[in-house]
Amino acid sequence: MDIVEFWKHVLEQDADKIRAYFCKDAYVNWHCTNEHFNVEEYIRANCEYPGDWTGEVERVEMENSRIITVTHVYSKERTLSFHVTSFFSIEDSKIKSVDEYWADDGEAPEWRKKLGIGNPIP
C-alpha cells in the first residue's frame, strides 16, 4: 500500500480513490474531536470539508501491519494549516483502521514567549 498516494487522494478530496484504500468494515477515529467514522462517513467528512487543500507527508514509519504518518495539511490559500499524526492498521494491503490526531498550527502561546524559552523549528 502506498501511503503517500493515499494522502495525495485525501488532499485532492477524491472520494472514489480514497474508498479503494479501505477494507469494507474499516473505521477512522478522530481523537481530538471524539469522532468515530465508518468509511463512507470519513469520506463524506473529508470530501465535503470546505475549500481546496494541499500538503505533504513529512514522516512515515512502518512496522509489520502498522503505518504511522505525520502530514502537514493546509489550505491552498495558506490561511489554515494543520499537522495530523495518523496510525494506520493494515490488513490484506488495505486500511483496516485509522487513529488520527489533528492539531492547528499556530504561534507559541504568549506565556511561553514571555518566559523566553524555545525557538522556531528550523
PDB file of C-alpha atoms in Angstrom:
ATOM      1  CA  MET A   1       0.000   0.000   0.000  1.00  0.00           C
ATOM      2  CA  ASP A   2       1.363   3.409  -0.985  1.00  0.00           C
ATOM      3  CA  ILE A   3       0.523   5.673   1.957  1.00  0.00           C
ATOM      4  CA  VAL A   4       1.853   8.803   0.231  1.00  0.00           C
ATOM      5  CA  GLU A   5      -0.536   8.180  -2.686  1.00  0.00           C
ATOM      6  CA  PHE A   6      -3.365   7.695  -0.180  1.00  0.00           C
ATOM      7  CA  TRP A   7      -2.641  11.130   1.289  1.00  0.00           C
ATOM      8  CA  LYS A   8      -2.491  12.639  -2.214  1.00  0.00           C
ATOM      9  CA  HIS A   9      -6.049  11.428  -2.863  1.00  0.00           C
ATOM     10  CA  VAL A  10      -7.236  12.604   0.562  1.00  0.00           C
ATOM     11  CA  LEU A  11      -5.878  16.087  -0.131  1.00  0.00           C
ATOM     12  CA  GLU A  12      -7.496  16.060  -3.577  1.00  0.00           C
ATOM     13  CA  GLN A  13     -10.782  15.045  -1.880  1.00  0.00           C
ATOM     14  CA  ASP A  14     -11.223  12.228  -4.421  1.00  0.00           C
ATOM     15  CA  ALA A  15     -13.897  10.006  -2.865  1.00  0.00           C
ATOM     16  CA  ASP A  16     -13.601   7.064  -5.288  1.00  0.00           C
ATOM     17  CA  LYS A  17      -9.845   6.814  -4.986  1.00  0.00           C
ATOM     18  CA  ILE A  18      -9.958   7.175  -1.173  1.00  0.00           C
ATOM     19  CA  ARG A  19     -12.600   4.444  -0.883  1.00  0.00           C
ATOM     20  CA  ALA A  20     -10.379   1.946  -2.730  1.00  0.00           C
ATOM     21  CA  TYR A  21      -7.774   2.046   0.073  1.00  0.00           C
ATOM     22  CA  PHE A  22     -10.128   0.784   2.801  1.00  0.00           C
ATOM     23  CA  CYS A  23     -11.449  -2.584   3.963  1.00  0.00           C
ATOM     24  CA  LYS A  24     -15.244  -2.590   3.842  1.00  0.00           C
ATOM     25  CA  ASP A  25     -15.570  -2.646   7.644  1.00  0.00           C
ATOM     26  CA  ALA A  26     -12.794  -0.129   8.333  1.00  0.00           C
ATOM     27  CA  TYR A  27     -13.181   2.829  10.661  1.00  0.00           C
ATOM     28  CA  VAL A  28     -11.457   6.119  11.418  1.00  0.00           C
ATOM     29  CA  ASN A  29     -11.191   7.764  14.841  1.00  0.00           C
ATOM     30  CA  TRP A  30     -10.512  11.488  15.184  1.00  0.00           C
ATOM     31  CA  HIS A  31      -9.491  11.585  18.824  1.00  0.00           C
ATOM     32  CA  CYS A  32      -9.174  15.367  19.222  1.00  0.00           C
ATOM     33  CA  THR A  33     -12.892  15.806  18.456  1.00  0.00           C
ATOM     34  CA  ASN A  34     -14.099  12.435  19.824  1.00  0.00           C
ATOM     35  CA  GLU A  35     -15.493  11.230  16.470  1.00  0.00           C
ATOM     36  CA  HIS A  36     -15.735   7.670  15.113  1.00  0.00           C
ATOM     37  CA  PHE A  37     -16.466   7.266  11.395  1.00  0.00           C
ATOM     38  CA  ASN A  38     -17.185   4.343   9.127  1.00  0.00           C
ATOM     39  CA  VAL A  39     -15.537   4.592   5.699  1.00  0.00           C
ATOM     40  CA  GLU A  40     -18.408   6.410   3.994  1.00  0.00           C
ATOM     41  CA  GLU A  41     -18.725   8.909   6.860  1.00  0.00           C
ATOM     42  CA  TYR A  42     -14.977   9.546   6.785  1.00  0.00           C
ATOM     43  CA  ILE A  43     -15.057  10.124   3.030  1.00  0.00           C
ATOM     44  CA  ARG A  44     -18.001  12.484   3.363  1.00  0.00           C
ATOM     45  CA  ALA A  45     -16.342  14.446   6.189  1.00  0.00           C
ATOM     46  CA  ASN A  46     -13.142  14.691   4.148  1.00  0.00           C
ATOM     47  CA  CYS A  47     -14.645  15.437   0.746  1.00  0.00           C
ATOM     48  CA  GLU A  48     -17.306  17.886   1.931  1.00  0.00           C
ATOM     49  CA  TYR A  49     -14.852  19.863   4.062  1.00  0.00           C
ATOM     50  CA  PRO A  50     -14.914  23.344   2.522  1.00  0.00           C
ATOM     51  CA  GLY A  51     -12.047  24.686   0.468  1.00  0.00           C
ATOM     52  CA  ASP A  52      -9.182  23.346  -1.588  1.00  0.00           C
ATOM     53  CA  TRP A  53      -6.347  21.587   0.228  1.00  0.00           C
ATOM     54  CA  THR A  54      -2.778  20.555  -0.303  1.00  0.00           C
ATOM     55  CA  GLY A  55       0.064  19.344   1.871  1.00  0.00           C
ATOM     56  CA  GLU A  56       2.906  16.935   2.235  1.00  0.00           C
ATOM     57  CA  VAL A  57       3.674  13.802   4.176  1.00  0.00           C
ATOM     58  CA  GLU A  58       6.587  14.760   6.415  1.00  0.00           C
ATOM     59  CA  ARG A  59       7.276  11.407   8.032  1.00  0.00           C
ATOM     60  CA  VAL A  60       6.391   7.747   7.506  1.00  0.00           C
ATOM     61  CA  GLU A  61       7.168   4.893   9.917  1.00  0.00           C
ATOM     62  CA  MET A  62       6.279   1.300   9.024  1.00  0.00           C
ATOM     63  CA  GLU A  63       6.288  -1.790  11.204  1.00  0.00           C
ATOM     64  CA  ASN A  64       4.572  -5.012  10.179  1.00  0.00           C
ATOM     65  CA  SER A  65       0.890  -4.160   9.677  1.00  0.00           C
ATOM     66  CA  ARG A  66       1.195  -0.615  11.069  1.00  0.00           C
ATOM     67  CA  ILE A  67       1.957   2.647   9.294  1.00  0.00           C
ATOM     68  CA  ILE A  68       2.395   5.964  11.087  1.00  0.00           C
ATOM     69  CA  THR A  69       2.391   9.233   9.171  1.00  0.00           C
ATOM     70  CA  VAL A  70       2.870  12.870  10.082  1.00  0.00           C
ATOM     71  CA  THR A  71       1.305  15.068   7.430  1.00  0.00           C
ATOM     72  CA  HIS A  72       1.207  18.841   7.005  1.00  0.00           C
ATOM     73  CA  VAL A  73      -2.218  19.775   5.622  1.00  0.00           C
ATOM     74  CA  TYR A  74      -3.005  23.351   4.611  1.00  0.00           C
ATOM     75  CA  SER A  75      -5.451  25.334   2.526  1.00  0.00           C
ATOM     76  CA  LYS A  76      -4.225  26.290  -0.924  1.00  0.00           C
ATOM     77  CA  GLU A  77      -4.517  29.953   0.101  1.00  0.00           C
ATOM     78  CA  ARG A  78      -2.349  29.124   3.140  1.00  0.00           C
ATOM     79  CA  THR A  79      -4.883  30.649   5.522  1.00  0.00           C
ATOM     80  CA  LEU A  80      -5.291  27.407   7.500  1.00  0.00           C
ATOM     81  CA  SER A  81      -2.582  24.946   8.493  1.00  0.00           C
ATOM     82  CA  PHE A  82      -2.689  21.662  10.406  1.00  0.00           C
ATOM     83  CA  HIS A  83      -0.437  18.771  11.317  1.00  0.00           C
ATOM     84  CA  VAL A  84      -2.007  15.337  11.586  1.00  0.00           C
ATOM     85  CA  THR A  85      -0.463  12.246  13.111  1.00  0.00           C
ATOM     86  CA  SER A  86      -2.123   9.102  11.784  1.00  0.00           C
ATOM     87  CA  PHE A  87      -1.816   5.500  12.960  1.00  0.00           C
ATOM     88  CA  PHE A  88      -2.956   3.059  10.263  1.00  0.00           C
ATOM     89  CA  SER A  89      -3.663  -0.651  10.774  1.00  0.00           C
ATOM     90  CA  ILE A  90      -3.313  -2.548   7.503  1.00  0.00           C
ATOM     91  CA  GLU A  91      -4.984  -5.844   6.590  1.00  0.00           C
ATOM     92  CA  ASP A  92      -4.596  -7.509   3.174  1.00  0.00           C
ATOM     93  CA  SER A  93      -2.917  -4.336   1.823  1.00  0.00           C
ATOM     94  CA  LYS A  94      -5.905  -2.171   2.786  1.00  0.00           C
ATOM     95  CA  ILE A  95      -6.637   0.173   5.686  1.00  0.00           C
ATOM     96  CA  LYS A  96      -8.470  -1.608   8.498  1.00  0.00           C
ATOM     97  CA  SER A  97      -8.455   1.321  10.940  1.00  0.00           C
ATOM     98  CA  VAL A  98      -7.008   4.789  11.428  1.00  0.00           C
ATOM     99  CA  ASP A  99      -6.484   6.724  14.653  1.00  0.00           C
ATOM    100  CA  GLU A 100      -5.781  10.381  13.879  1.00  0.00           C
ATOM    101  CA  TYR A 101      -4.742  13.375  15.941  1.00  0.00           C
ATOM    102  CA  TRP A 102      -5.219  16.763  14.247  1.00  0.00           C
ATOM    103  CA  ALA A 103      -3.588  19.941  15.540  1.00  0.00           C
ATOM    104  CA  ASP A 104      -3.968  23.540  14.389  1.00  0.00           C
ATOM    105  CA  ASP A 105      -0.638  25.126  13.529  1.00  0.00           C
ATOM    106  CA  GLY A 106      -0.009  28.466  15.162  1.00  0.00           C
ATOM    107  CA  GLU A 107       2.195  30.667  17.283  1.00  0.00           C
ATOM    108  CA  ALA A 108       3.591  29.606  20.634  1.00  0.00           C
ATOM    109  CA  PRO A 109       1.352  30.819  23.480  1.00  0.00           C
ATOM    110  CA  GLU A 110       2.160  34.225  24.937  1.00  0.00           C
ATOM    111  CA  TRP A 111       3.057  32.806  28.364  1.00  0.00           C
ATOM    112  CA  ARG A 112       5.909  30.763  26.826  1.00  0.00           C
ATOM    113  CA  LYS A 113       7.084  33.706  24.742  1.00  0.00           C
ATOM    114  CA  LYS A 114       7.293  35.763  27.963  1.00  0.00           C
ATOM    115  CA  LEU A 115       9.480  33.057  29.502  1.00  0.00           C
ATOM    116  CA  GLY A 116      11.890  33.445  26.586  1.00  0.00           C
ATOM    117  CA  ILE A 117      12.126  29.678  26.039  1.00  0.00           C
ATOM    118  CA  GLY A 118      12.073  27.688  22.830  1.00  0.00           C
ATOM    119  CA  ASN A 119      12.951  28.668  19.287  1.00  0.00           C
ATOM    120  CA  PRO A 120      11.250  28.106  15.942  1.00  0.00           C
ATOM    121  CA  ILE A 121      11.867  24.662  14.459  1.00  0.00           C
ATOM    122  CA  PRO A 122      14.484  25.021  11.720  1.00  0.00           C
TER     123      PRO A 122
END
